[in-house]
Coordinates of C-alpha atoms in Angstrom, one line a residue:
Chain A
M1 CA -21.9 -14.6 -19.7
S2 CA -23.1 -12.3 -16.9
R3 CA -26.3 -11.6 -18.8
D4 CA -27.0 -15.3 -19.0
A5 CA -26.4 -15.7 -15.3
T6 CA -28.7 -12.8 -14.6
A7 CA -31.4 -14.2 -16.9
E8 CA -31.1 -17.5 -15.2
K9 CA -31.3 -16.0 -11.8
L10 CA -34.4 -14.0 -12.8
S11 CA -36.0 -17.0 -14.2
L12 CA -35.3 -18.9 -11.0
N13 CA -37.0 -16.2 -9.0
V14 CA -39.9 -16.0 -11.4
R15 CA -40.3 -19.8 -11.4
A16 CA -40.1 -19.8 -7.6
A17 CA -42.8 -17.2 -7.4
L18 CA -45.0 -19.0 -9.9
L19 CA -44.6 -22.3 -8.0
A20 CA -45.5 -20.5 -4.7
I21 CA -48.6 -19.0 -6.2
V22 CA -49.6 -22.4 -7.7
L23 CA -49.1 -24.1 -4.3
L24 CA -51.2 -21.3 -2.6
V25 CA -54.0 -21.6 -5.1
V26 CA -54.1 -25.4 -5.0
G27 CA -53.9 -25.4 -1.2
L28 CA -56.7 -22.8 -0.8
G29 CA -58.8 -24.5 -3.5
V30 CA -58.7 -27.9 -1.8
W31 CA -59.4 -26.4 1.6
E32 CA -62.4 -24.4 0.1
G33 CA -63.6 -27.4 -1.9
V34 CA -63.5 -29.8 1.1
N35 CA -65.6 -27.5 3.2
H36 CA -68.3 -26.8 0.6
S37 CA -68.9 -30.4 -0.4
P38 CA -71.6 -31.9 1.7
L39 CA -70.2 -34.1 4.4
M40 CA -73.1 -36.6 4.3
G41 CA -75.4 -37.7 1.6
G42 CA -75.6 -34.7 -0.6
N43 CA -78.9 -34.3 -2.3
E44 CA -80.6 -37.2 -0.5
T45 CA -83.5 -36.5 1.7
L46 CA -82.7 -35.2 5.1
S47 CA -82.7 -37.6 8.0
E48 CA -84.8 -37.0 11.0
Y49 CA -81.8 -35.7 12.9
E50 CA -80.9 -33.3 10.1
Q51 CA -84.4 -32.1 10.0
L52 CA -84.2 -31.4 13.7
L53 CA -81.1 -29.4 13.1
A54 CA -82.8 -27.5 10.3
G55 CA -80.3 -28.6 7.7
A56 CA -77.2 -27.7 9.6
D57 CA -74.1 -29.9 9.5
E58 CA -73.8 -32.6 12.1
R59 CA -70.2 -31.6 12.7
A60 CA -68.9 -28.1 12.7
S61 CA -66.2 -27.9 10.0
V62 CA -63.2 -25.7 9.7
P63 CA -64.2 -22.5 8.0
P64 CA -63.2 -22.2 4.3
P65 CA -60.6 -19.5 3.1
S66 CA -63.3 -17.3 1.7
E67 CA -64.9 -16.9 5.1
I68 CA -61.5 -16.1 6.6
A69 CA -60.7 -13.6 3.9
A70 CA -64.0 -11.9 4.5
K71 CA -63.2 -11.9 8.3
A72 CA -59.8 -10.5 7.6
W73 CA -61.2 -7.7 5.4
K74 CA -63.7 -6.8 8.1
E75 CA -61.1 -6.9 10.9
L76 CA -58.3 -5.1 9.1
S77 CA -60.6 -2.3 7.8
N78 CA -61.2 -1.3 11.4
P79 CA -58.4 -2.8 13.4
F80 CA -58.5 -0.4 16.4
Y81 CA -62.1 -0.4 17.6
D82 CA -62.7 -1.0 21.2
A83 CA -66.2 -2.2 22.2
G84 CA -65.5 -3.5 25.7
P85 CA -63.2 -6.0 27.4
N86 CA -64.0 -8.9 25.1
D87 CA -64.4 -7.1 21.8
K88 CA -61.4 -5.2 20.7
G89 CA -59.9 -4.8 17.2
I90 CA -57.1 -7.0 16.1
G91 CA -54.8 -4.0 16.0
I92 CA -55.3 -3.3 19.6
Q93 CA -54.7 -7.0 20.6
L94 CA -51.5 -7.1 18.5
G95 CA -50.5 -3.8 20.0
Y96 CA -50.8 -5.2 23.6
S97 CA -48.8 -8.2 22.6
L98 CA -46.1 -6.2 20.9
Y99 CA -45.9 -3.8 23.8
R100 CA -45.3 -6.8 26.2
V101 CA -42.8 -8.5 23.9
L102 CA -40.8 -5.3 23.2
S103 CA -40.7 -4.2 26.8
G104 CA -39.6 -7.6 28.1
Y105 CA -37.2 -8.0 25.2
L106 CA -35.6 -4.6 25.7
M107 CA -35.1 -5.2 29.4
A108 CA -33.5 -8.5 28.5
A109 CA -31.2 -6.8 26.1
L110 CA -30.2 -4.3 28.7
V111 CA -29.3 -7.1 31.1
A112 CA -28.0 -9.7 28.6
I113 CA -25.6 -7.6 26.5
P114 CA -23.6 -6.1 29.4
I115 CA -23.4 -9.5 31.2
G116 CA -22.6 -11.2 28.0
F117 CA -19.8 -8.7 27.4
L118 CA -18.4 -9.4 30.9
I119 CA -18.6 -13.2 30.4
G120 CA -17.0 -12.9 27.0
M121 CA -14.1 -10.7 28.3
S122 CA -13.4 -12.6 31.5
P123 CA -12.8 -16.3 31.7
L124 CA -13.4 -16.1 35.4
A125 CA -16.9 -14.7 35.0
Y126 CA -17.5 -17.3 32.3
K127 CA -16.6 -20.2 34.5
A128 CA -18.4 -18.8 37.5
L129 CA -21.7 -18.0 35.7
N130 CA -21.8 -20.9 33.3
P131 CA -23.4 -23.4 35.7
F132 CA -26.2 -21.0 36.4
I133 CA -26.8 -20.3 32.8
Q134 CA -26.8 -24.0 31.9
V135 CA -29.5 -24.8 34.5
L136 CA -31.7 -21.7 33.9
R137 CA -31.6 -21.8 30.1
P138 CA -33.5 -25.0 29.4
I139 CA -36.4 -24.0 31.7
S140 CA -39.6 -23.4 29.8
P141 CA -40.4 -19.7 30.2
L142 CA -44.0 -20.7 31.1
A143 CA -42.8 -22.7 34.1
W144 CA -41.8 -19.3 35.6
M145 CA -45.4 -18.1 35.3
P146 CA -46.8 -19.2 38.7
L147 CA -43.7 -18.0 40.5
A148 CA -43.9 -14.7 38.7
L149 CA -47.6 -14.3 39.4
F150 CA -46.9 -15.0 43.1
I151 CA -44.0 -12.7 43.5
I152 CA -45.0 -9.9 41.2
R153 CA -48.7 -10.1 41.9
D154 CA -49.6 -8.5 38.6
S155 CA -50.5 -10.5 35.5
E156 CA -49.4 -7.8 33.1
A157 CA -45.9 -7.6 34.6
S158 CA -45.7 -11.4 34.9
A159 CA -46.2 -11.7 31.2
I160 CA -43.5 -9.2 30.6
F161 CA -41.2 -11.1 33.0
V162 CA -41.8 -14.3 31.1
I163 CA -40.8 -12.6 27.9
F164 CA -37.7 -11.2 29.7
I165 CA -36.6 -14.5 31.0
C166 CA -37.0 -16.3 27.6
S167 CA -35.3 -13.7 25.5
I168 CA -32.3 -13.2 27.8
W169 CA -30.5 -16.5 27.0
P170 CA -29.8 -16.3 23.3
M171 CA -28.7 -12.7 23.6
L172 CA -26.5 -13.5 26.6
L173 CA -24.8 -16.5 25.1
N174 CA -24.3 -14.9 21.7
T175 CA -22.9 -11.7 23.1
A176 CA -20.4 -13.8 25.2
F177 CA -19.5 -15.9 22.2
G178 CA -19.1 -12.9 20.0
V179 CA -17.0 -11.0 22.5
A180 CA -14.8 -14.0 23.3
G181 CA -14.2 -14.6 19.6
V182 CA -12.9 -11.1 18.8
R183 CA -9.7 -11.6 17.0
N184 CA -6.6 -10.9 19.1
D185 CA -5.1 -8.8 16.3
W186 CA -7.9 -6.3 16.6
V187 CA -7.5 -6.0 20.4
N188 CA -3.8 -5.6 19.8
V189 CA -4.5 -2.7 17.4
A190 CA -6.5 -1.1 20.2
R191 CA -3.6 -1.7 22.7
T192 CA -0.9 -0.3 20.5
H193 CA -3.0 2.8 20.0
E194 CA -3.3 3.2 23.8
L195 CA -7.1 3.0 23.8
T196 CA -8.7 2.9 27.3
S197 CA -10.7 -0.2 28.2
L198 CA -13.9 1.7 27.6
Q199 CA -12.7 2.9 24.2
T200 CA -11.6 -0.6 23.3
A201 CA -15.0 -2.0 24.3
F202 CA -16.9 0.5 22.2
K203 CA -14.6 1.1 19.2
V204 CA -13.2 -2.4 18.7
I205 CA -15.0 -5.2 20.6
L206 CA -18.5 -4.0 20.1
P207 CA -18.3 -3.5 16.3
A208 CA -16.4 -6.8 16.0
A209 CA -19.0 -8.7 18.0
A210 CA -22.0 -6.9 16.7
P211 CA -23.0 -9.4 14.0
T212 CA -23.0 -12.2 16.5
I213 CA -24.9 -10.1 19.1
L214 CA -27.5 -9.2 16.4
T215 CA -27.9 -12.9 15.6
G216 CA -28.7 -13.6 19.2
M217 CA -31.1 -10.7 19.3
R218 CA -32.9 -12.1 16.2
I219 CA -33.2 -15.5 17.8
S220 CA -34.5 -13.9 21.0
I221 CA -37.2 -11.9 19.3
G222 CA -38.4 -15.0 17.5
I223 CA -38.7 -16.9 20.8
A224 CA -40.3 -14.0 22.6
W225 CA -43.0 -13.8 19.9
L226 CA -43.6 -17.6 20.3
V227 CA -43.9 -17.3 24.0
I228 CA -46.2 -14.3 24.2
V229 CA -49.1 -16.2 22.7
A230 CA -48.9 -18.9 25.3
A231 CA -48.3 -16.4 28.1
E232 CA -51.3 -14.3 27.2
M233 CA -53.5 -17.4 27.0
L234 CA -52.6 -18.0 30.6
V235 CA -52.8 -14.5 32.0
G236 CA -55.8 -13.4 29.8
G237 CA -57.3 -9.9 29.5
T238 CA -55.7 -8.5 26.4
G239 CA -53.2 -9.5 23.7
I240 CA -53.2 -11.7 20.6
G241 CA -52.8 -14.9 22.7
Y242 CA -55.8 -14.0 24.8
Y243 CA -57.7 -13.2 21.6
V244 CA -57.0 -16.6 20.1
W245 CA -58.2 -18.4 23.2
N246 CA -61.2 -16.1 23.6
E247 CA -62.3 -16.8 20.1
W248 CA -61.9 -20.5 20.7
N249 CA -64.2 -20.2 23.7
N250 CA -66.6 -18.4 21.4
L251 CA -66.2 -21.2 18.9
D252 CA -65.4 -18.6 16.3
L253 CA -62.9 -20.6 14.3
T254 CA -62.8 -18.0 11.5
S255 CA -61.3 -15.5 14.0
V256 CA -58.9 -18.2 15.4
I257 CA -57.5 -18.9 12.0
F258 CA -57.4 -15.2 11.1
S259 CA -55.4 -14.4 14.3
I260 CA -53.1 -17.4 13.7
L261 CA -52.2 -15.8 10.3
M262 CA -51.7 -12.4 11.9
I263 CA -49.3 -13.9 14.5
G264 CA -47.3 -15.4 11.6
V265 CA -47.2 -12.1 9.7
V266 CA -46.2 -10.0 12.8
G267 CA -43.5 -12.6 13.7
M268 CA -42.1 -12.3 10.2
L269 CA -42.1 -8.5 10.3
L270 CA -40.2 -8.6 13.6
D271 CA -37.6 -10.9 12.2
M272 CA -37.3 -8.8 9.0
A273 CA -36.8 -5.7 11.1
L274 CA -33.9 -7.2 13.0
A275 CA -32.4 -8.7 9.8
Y276 CA -32.5 -5.2 8.4
I277 CA -30.7 -3.7 11.4
A278 CA -28.1 -6.6 11.2
R279 CA -27.2 -5.5 7.7
F280 CA -25.7 -2.3 9.1
V281 CA -23.3 -4.0 11.4
T282 CA -22.3 -6.9 9.3
Y283 CA -18.8 -6.9 7.8
A284 CA -16.7 -9.1 5.6
E285 CA -13.3 -10.1 6.7
Chain B
M1 CA 27.9 5.4 29.5
S2 CA 26.1 6.5 26.4
H3 CA 22.8 4.9 25.6
A4 CA 21.4 4.0 22.2
F5 CA 17.9 5.1 21.4
V6 CA 16.5 1.7 22.2
E7 CA 18.4 -0.7 24.5
V8 CA 17.5 -4.3 25.1
Q9 CA 19.5 -6.0 27.7
N10 CA 19.8 -9.7 28.7
A11 CA 16.4 -10.5 27.2
T12 CA 15.4 -14.1 27.7
K13 CA 12.2 -15.9 26.9
R14 CA 11.3 -19.2 28.4
F15 CA 8.1 -21.3 28.1
P16 CA 7.2 -23.8 30.8
G17 CA 7.8 -27.4 29.8
T18 CA 4.8 -29.4 28.7
G19 CA 5.4 -32.6 30.7
K20 CA 5.2 -32.9 34.5
H21 CA 9.0 -32.8 35.1
A22 CA 9.9 -31.2 31.7
L23 CA 12.5 -28.5 31.7
P24 CA 11.3 -25.1 30.6
L25 CA 11.9 -24.4 26.9
T26 CA 14.3 -21.5 26.4
V27 CA 13.6 -19.9 23.1
F28 CA 16.4 -17.3 23.4
E29 CA 18.7 -16.3 26.1
N30 CA 20.7 -13.3 27.1
I31 CA 20.0 -11.2 24.1
S32 CA 21.2 -7.6 24.2
F33 CA 21.2 -5.0 21.4
G34 CA 20.8 -1.4 20.8
L35 CA 19.0 0.6 18.1
N36 CA 20.3 4.0 17.1
K37 CA 17.9 6.9 16.4
G38 CA 16.8 7.0 12.8
E39 CA 18.3 3.6 12.0
F40 CA 16.6 0.9 9.9
V41 CA 17.4 -2.5 11.4
C42 CA 16.2 -5.8 9.9
I43 CA 16.3 -9.0 11.9
I44 CA 16.7 -12.3 10.0
G45 CA 16.6 -15.8 11.4
H46 CA 14.9 -19.1 11.0
S47 CA 11.4 -19.8 12.3
G48 CA 11.2 -20.4 16.0
C49 CA 14.2 -18.4 17.0
G50 CA 12.0 -15.9 18.7
K51 CA 12.1 -12.9 16.4
S52 CA 8.4 -12.3 16.7
T53 CA 8.7 -12.5 20.5
I54 CA 11.4 -9.8 20.5
M55 CA 9.2 -7.7 18.3
N56 CA 6.1 -8.2 20.3
A57 CA 8.0 -7.4 23.5
L58 CA 9.2 -4.1 22.0
A59 CA 5.6 -3.4 21.0
G60 CA 4.5 -4.1 24.6
L61 CA 2.2 -6.9 23.5
D62 CA 4.4 -9.7 25.0
Q63 CA 6.9 -9.9 27.8
F64 CA 10.4 -11.3 28.2
S65 CA 10.9 -13.8 31.0
E66 CA 14.0 -11.8 32.0
G67 CA 15.7 -8.8 30.8
S68 CA 14.9 -5.1 30.3
M69 CA 14.0 -2.8 27.5
V70 CA 14.7 0.9 27.6
M71 CA 13.7 3.5 25.0
E72 CA 15.0 7.0 25.4
N73 CA 16.0 6.1 29.0
K74 CA 12.5 5.1 29.9
E75 CA 11.5 1.5 30.5
I76 CA 9.2 0.0 27.9
K77 CA 6.1 -1.3 29.8
G78 CA 3.1 -2.2 27.8
P79 CA 2.0 -0.9 24.4
G80 CA 2.2 2.7 23.5
L81 CA 1.7 5.2 20.7
E82 CA 5.4 6.1 20.5
R83 CA 5.9 2.6 19.1
G84 CA 3.9 1.8 16.0
V85 CA 3.3 -1.8 14.7
V86 CA 2.6 -3.2 11.3
F87 CA 1.6 -6.8 11.6
Q88 CA 2.0 -9.4 8.9
N89 CA -1.8 -10.0 8.6
Y90 CA -2.4 -6.2 8.3
S91 CA -4.7 -6.1 11.4
L92 CA -7.1 -3.6 9.8
L93 CA -10.5 -3.3 11.4
P94 CA -12.8 -4.9 8.7
W95 CA -15.9 -2.8 9.6
L96 CA -14.0 0.5 8.8
T97 CA -13.0 1.8 5.4
A98 CA -9.4 2.4 4.5
L99 CA -9.7 6.1 5.5
E100 CA -11.4 5.2 8.8
N101 CA -8.7 2.7 9.6
V102 CA -6.0 5.4 9.2
R103 CA -8.2 7.9 11.0
F104 CA -8.5 5.4 13.9
G105 CA -4.8 5.7 14.4
V106 CA -4.5 9.4 13.9
R107 CA -7.4 10.1 16.2
A108 CA -5.9 8.0 18.9
R109 CA -2.6 9.9 18.5
W110 CA -3.9 13.5 18.4
K111 CA -7.1 13.6 20.5
A112 CA -7.4 17.3 20.3
W113 CA -7.4 17.6 16.5
S114 CA -10.6 18.5 14.7
D115 CA -12.2 15.9 12.4
R116 CA -11.0 17.9 9.4
E117 CA -7.4 17.8 10.6
V118 CA -7.6 14.1 11.3
T119 CA -9.0 13.4 7.8
E120 CA -6.5 15.6 6.1
H121 CA -3.5 14.1 7.9
S122 CA -4.9 10.6 7.1
M123 CA -5.4 11.4 3.5
K124 CA -1.8 12.7 3.2
Y125 CA -0.5 9.3 4.2
L126 CA -2.9 7.3 2.1
K127 CA -1.8 9.4 -0.9
M128 CA 1.8 8.6 -0.1
V129 CA 1.1 4.9 -0.5
G130 CA -1.0 5.6 -3.6
L131 CA -4.4 4.7 -2.3
Q132 CA -6.2 8.1 -2.7
E133 CA -8.7 6.4 -5.1
V134 CA -9.9 3.7 -2.8
V135 CA -10.1 5.3 0.6
N136 CA -13.8 4.6 1.0
R137 CA -13.4 0.8 0.4
K138 CA -13.5 -1.7 3.2
P139 CA -10.5 -4.0 3.7
S140 CA -12.4 -6.9 2.2
Q141 CA -12.7 -4.9 -1.0
L142 CA -9.0 -4.3 -1.2
S143 CA -6.2 -6.6 -2.4
G144 CA -3.6 -7.9 0.0
G145 CA -1.1 -5.4 -1.2
M146 CA -3.5 -2.5 -0.8
R147 CA -4.4 -3.7 2.7
Q148 CA -0.8 -3.8 3.8
R149 CA -0.4 -0.2 2.3
V150 CA -3.3 0.9 4.5
S151 CA -1.6 -0.7 7.5
I152 CA 1.7 1.0 6.7
A153 CA -0.1 4.4 6.2
R154 CA -1.8 3.9 9.6
A155 CA 1.5 3.2 11.3
F156 CA 3.5 6.0 9.7
A157 CA 0.6 8.5 10.1
T158 CA 0.8 8.3 13.9
K159 CA 4.5 9.2 13.7
P160 CA 5.8 6.7 16.2
K161 CA 9.4 7.1 17.3
L162 CA 10.0 3.5 16.8
L163 CA 8.2 1.5 14.0
L164 CA 8.0 -2.2 14.4
L165 CA 7.3 -4.2 11.2
D166 CA 6.6 -7.9 11.6
E167 CA 7.2 -9.5 8.2
P168 CA 5.0 -6.9 6.6
F169 CA 5.5 -8.3 3.1
G170 CA 5.5 -11.9 4.0
A171 CA 2.0 -12.6 2.5
L172 CA 2.5 -10.6 -0.7
D173 CA 3.6 -11.7 -4.2
A174 CA 7.1 -10.6 -5.3
L175 CA 5.9 -7.8 -7.7
T176 CA 3.6 -6.2 -5.1
R177 CA 6.3 -6.5 -2.5
G178 CA 8.8 -4.6 -4.6
V179 CA 6.4 -1.7 -5.2
I180 CA 5.5 -1.4 -1.5
Q181 CA 9.2 -1.7 -0.5
D182 CA 9.8 1.4 -2.7
E183 CA 6.9 3.2 -1.0
L184 CA 8.2 2.2 2.4
I185 CA 11.6 3.7 1.6
K186 CA 10.0 6.8 0.3
I187 CA 7.9 7.4 3.5
W188 CA 10.8 6.4 5.7
S189 CA 13.2 8.8 4.1
Q190 CA 10.8 11.6 4.7
D191 CA 10.1 10.9 8.3
Q192 CA 13.4 9.3 9.4
Q193 CA 11.8 7.1 12.0
T194 CA 13.7 4.3 13.7
V195 CA 12.5 1.1 12.2
F196 CA 12.9 -2.5 13.4
M197 CA 11.7 -5.1 10.9
I198 CA 11.5 -8.8 10.8
T199 CA 12.0 -10.3 7.4
H200 CA 12.8 -13.7 5.8
D201 CA 13.9 -12.1 2.6
V202 CA 17.6 -11.4 2.3
D203 CA 17.3 -9.1 -0.6
E204 CA 14.6 -7.1 1.1
A205 CA 16.9 -6.7 4.2
I206 CA 19.8 -5.5 2.1
L207 CA 17.6 -3.0 0.2
L208 CA 16.1 -1.5 3.4
A209 CA 18.5 -1.9 6.3
D210 CA 21.4 0.0 7.8
R211 CA 22.2 -3.0 9.9
I212 CA 20.9 -6.6 9.8
F213 CA 20.8 -8.7 12.9
L214 CA 21.4 -12.4 12.3
M215 CA 19.8 -14.8 14.8
T216 CA 21.0 -18.3 15.4
N217 CA 18.5 -21.1 15.4
G218 CA 16.4 -21.7 18.5
P219 CA 16.1 -23.0 21.2
H220 CA 18.7 -21.0 23.0
A221 CA 18.9 -18.6 20.1
R222 CA 20.9 -15.4 20.2
I223 CA 21.6 -12.5 17.9
A224 CA 25.1 -13.6 16.7
E225 CA 26.1 -10.8 14.4
A226 CA 25.0 -7.3 13.3
V227 CA 25.9 -6.9 9.7
E228 CA 26.6 -3.4 8.5
I229 CA 25.1 -2.5 5.1
D230 CA 27.1 0.4 3.7
L231 CA 25.5 0.6 0.3
P232 CA 24.8 4.3 -0.5
R233 CA 21.3 5.7 -0.1
P234 CA 18.9 6.3 -1.7
R235 CA 18.8 2.7 -2.7
Q236 CA 16.7 1.4 -5.6
R237 CA 15.7 -2.2 -6.2
A238 CA 16.9 -2.1 -9.8
S239 CA 20.3 -0.5 -9.3
I240 CA 21.3 -1.9 -5.9
I241 CA 22.1 -5.3 -7.3
K242 CA 24.7 -3.7 -9.6
H243 CA 26.6 -2.3 -6.7
P244 CA 29.9 -4.2 -6.3
H245 CA 29.3 -4.9 -2.7
F246 CA 25.8 -6.3 -3.1
Y247 CA 26.7 -9.9 -3.7
T248 CA 29.4 -9.9 -1.1
I249 CA 26.9 -9.0 1.5
R250 CA 24.2 -11.2 0.1
N251 CA 26.5 -14.3 0.0
Y252 CA 27.5 -13.6 3.6
L253 CA 23.9 -13.5 4.7
V254 CA 22.9 -16.6 2.8
D255 CA 25.9 -18.5 4.1
F256 CA 24.9 -17.5 7.6
L257 CA 21.3 -18.6 7.2
V258 CA 22.2 -21.9 5.4
N259 CA 25.2 -23.0 7.4
R260 CA 26.3 -20.9 10.3
S261 CA 23.0 -20.3 12.0
S262 CA 22.8 -23.9 13.1
E263 CA 26.6 -24.3 13.8
L264 CA 26.7 -21.2 16.0
R265 CA 23.8 -22.6 18.1
S266 CA 25.9 -25.3 19.7
E267 CA 28.8 -22.9 20.2
K268 CA 28.4 -21.6 23.8
P269 CA 29.4 -18.0 23.9
S270 CA 32.2 -17.4 26.4
G271 CA 32.0 -15.0 29.2
H272 CA 29.2 -13.4 31.1
G273 CA 27.6 -10.0 31.1
M274 CA 25.8 -8.6 28.2
L275 CA 26.3 -10.3 24.9
Y276 CA 25.9 -7.8 22.1
P277 CA 26.0 -9.0 18.6
T278 CA 29.4 -8.8 16.9
P279 CA 29.5 -6.0 14.4
V280 CA 30.4 -7.4 11.0
D281 CA 31.2 -5.8 7.7
P282 CA 31.3 -8.5 5.1
V283 CA 32.8 -6.3 2.5
R284 CA 35.9 -5.5 4.6
Q285 CA 36.1 -9.0 5.8
S286 CA 36.4 -10.3 2.3
S287 CA 39.5 -8.2 1.7
P288 CA 42.0 -9.0 4.4
E289 CA 44.0 -5.7 4.4
C290 CA 40.9 -3.8 5.1
A291 CA 39.9 -6.1 8.0
T292 CA 43.1 -5.4 9.9
E293 CA 42.7 -1.7 9.3
T294 CA 39.2 -1.8 10.9
A295 CA 40.5 -3.6 13.9
S296 CA 43.2 -1.1 14.7
A297 CA 41.4 2.0 13.3
S298 CA 39.2 2.8 16.2
P299 CA 40.3 1.8 19.6
D300 CA 37.2 3.5 20.9
T301 CA 35.0 0.9 19.2
E302 CA 37.1 -1.9 20.6
S303 CA 37.0 -0.9 24.1
H304 CA 33.2 -0.7 24.0
Q305 CA 32.7 -3.8 21.9
N306 CA 31.1 -5.7 24.7
L307 CA 29.0 -2.9 25.9
V308 CA 27.5 -0.8 23.2
N309 CA 27.4 -1.4 19.6
F310 CA 28.1 1.8 17.6
T311 CA 27.4 2.0 14.0
P312 CA 30.3 3.7 12.2
K313 CA 28.2 5.6 9.8
E314 CA 26.1 8.0 11.7
T315 CA 26.7 10.8 9.2
R316 CA 23.1 10.7 7.9
H317 CA 21.8 11.9 11.2
G318 CA 24.5 14.5 11.8

C-alpha cells in the first residue's frame, strides 16, 4: 500500500521533471529556430538595400538561446571583474543590488516588527495607526523616489529608502496580525506562570506569531527584489537594474536577457532562503 | 473566626445586558464557600451556571463583579504560581516538546535552578504520568490523552498550593479518562495539594472528591449543597462501585442534576449575609436515625453553619 503510494509519488515527480525538460527544450528550440530562419527571402538574391547593409538583417532580432548561453558562460566564469564605471561583472552588479535590498529590508524589519508587535498587542495603537497604514501602504515605492532624492540628497541612500518603504508594510501587517491572533490560552499559560510582559513577549507571543511574521518577511523580500530593479534604473550607477538599462542603451539584448534570467534566479534564491528559515519556526497545532 | 485555606465570599458575576435598556445578566450571585487545605473538591452543575467563571476567578484570569477571594489570608489578585491551572484544551505550547512544556512551568517556578535540575524535576513528573518515552515529541505528535497528561505533569511539577482543573478529562474517551484519573489520584496522594475541579461526570467526582459542590442552574445560580464523600481512600475505579454507599451518593447527585438543580433555582434563599452551601451527607440522610444523630451530634458545627463550612473528616491531614 505505502510502497504503491511512494512509487506513484516518485513517478509523479519523475513525470513532472520530464514534462518540464520537454517544455524547456521545445521552448528553446522554437526560440532558436525562429531566430536562425531568414526573415526575408532566404536564398534569393539580395536586394539593393540588403547589399548596402552587407547582408545584415533589416531588423535586429531577439538573440537566440545559444548566444545567451555563451554570454552567460562568459559572464559567470568571471563575475567580479571591474573595468570601469560602465563595465563591471554581473556578480558585482548583483552584489550592489543585494546590498541595497538587504540593508533596506533589514532596516524595515527593525522598524516593522516592533511596531507590528505594538499594534497587535494594543487595540488602541491599532485603531490609531491603521488610517496612516492604509493610506501609505498602496503608494508605489517609486513615487517616493523624487521626495527621497530631494530630502536625502544621495541616490544610493534614496534607493535603500525606497526598498525600506516598500518592504515595511507586509512585515508590519503580518506581525500585527500574527500577534493579535495568538491564542488566549497560550497567553493565559504565561499569566498563570507569572511571566513578566517581556518574558511573555519573547517566550510565548513571538514563537506563536513567528510563522505569520516569517510569511510577511517572505512577501517583503519578494517585493523588495522587484522594486530594486526599477529603483536602480532610476538612480543609475551600479546594480542589476542599472545594468539592464545600460545594456539596453548599448543595444546589447543578449546581456539584457541574461541579466533578466539572473534577476529571476537571485529572487528565487532569496525566497528559498526565507522559506528555509521559516521551517524552523513553523509548528503544528 | 477561623479561616479555611481558600475563602470565597459573596461572589457575584454580572454581564451587562445586550439591549439598550436591558437589565444586566446575573450569572451567579452571593456565592460563598471555603476549601480546606489538602482537600479535593469537585464542582458539578449544568452549563452556564458559572463554574468556569469561578474557576477562572480563582486562577486570577477573570474577575467577579462583586465579592472577595482570600487564600491563606491573602487576597487573590491576578494569576500566580501558587495556583496552578489545567485547562480543558490542555493549553500546551505547540512549538515546544512535551519536556520543554513541563520545563517551561518548572523554570518559571524556580528561577534559580540549574538547567539540569529543571530537566530532572520535569522528567520526574513526566515519568509519573507515564510519558518518559515521548518527552521529545511536540504536542501535535501526541494523542489527546497524552497531551492532557503533559498538562497535568506541568501543573503538578510547579507544586502549586491550589490546583485548579477545568474539566480536564472532558475531551477524552472513557478508557483514557479512567487511566488518567488513576494517575491523577496517584500524583495527588503524593503531593497532597488542594484541588478544585470542574467536572460533568458524576462518577469521576465521586472517585476523586472529598466534597462535591452542587450548583443550581443559572442565571442567578448558587452553590446549593456540599456533598460529603466519605468513601475510604485510596479509592480505585474498579472497587469503588462495590462500596455500599456508592450508589446512594450517586443517586443523590444524579437526582440533584436532573430534578433539583432547576427547582432550587426559583427558590429564593432566605436571609442575608453569606450563603454557604449546606453540607449534605447522602448516606446518613437516607437512614433517618443517623440523620438526627448528626444534627445533634456537634453543636459546634450547627452554630457555625452559616459562616464556615467544616468538613467532619479532617483526620487525613492530622
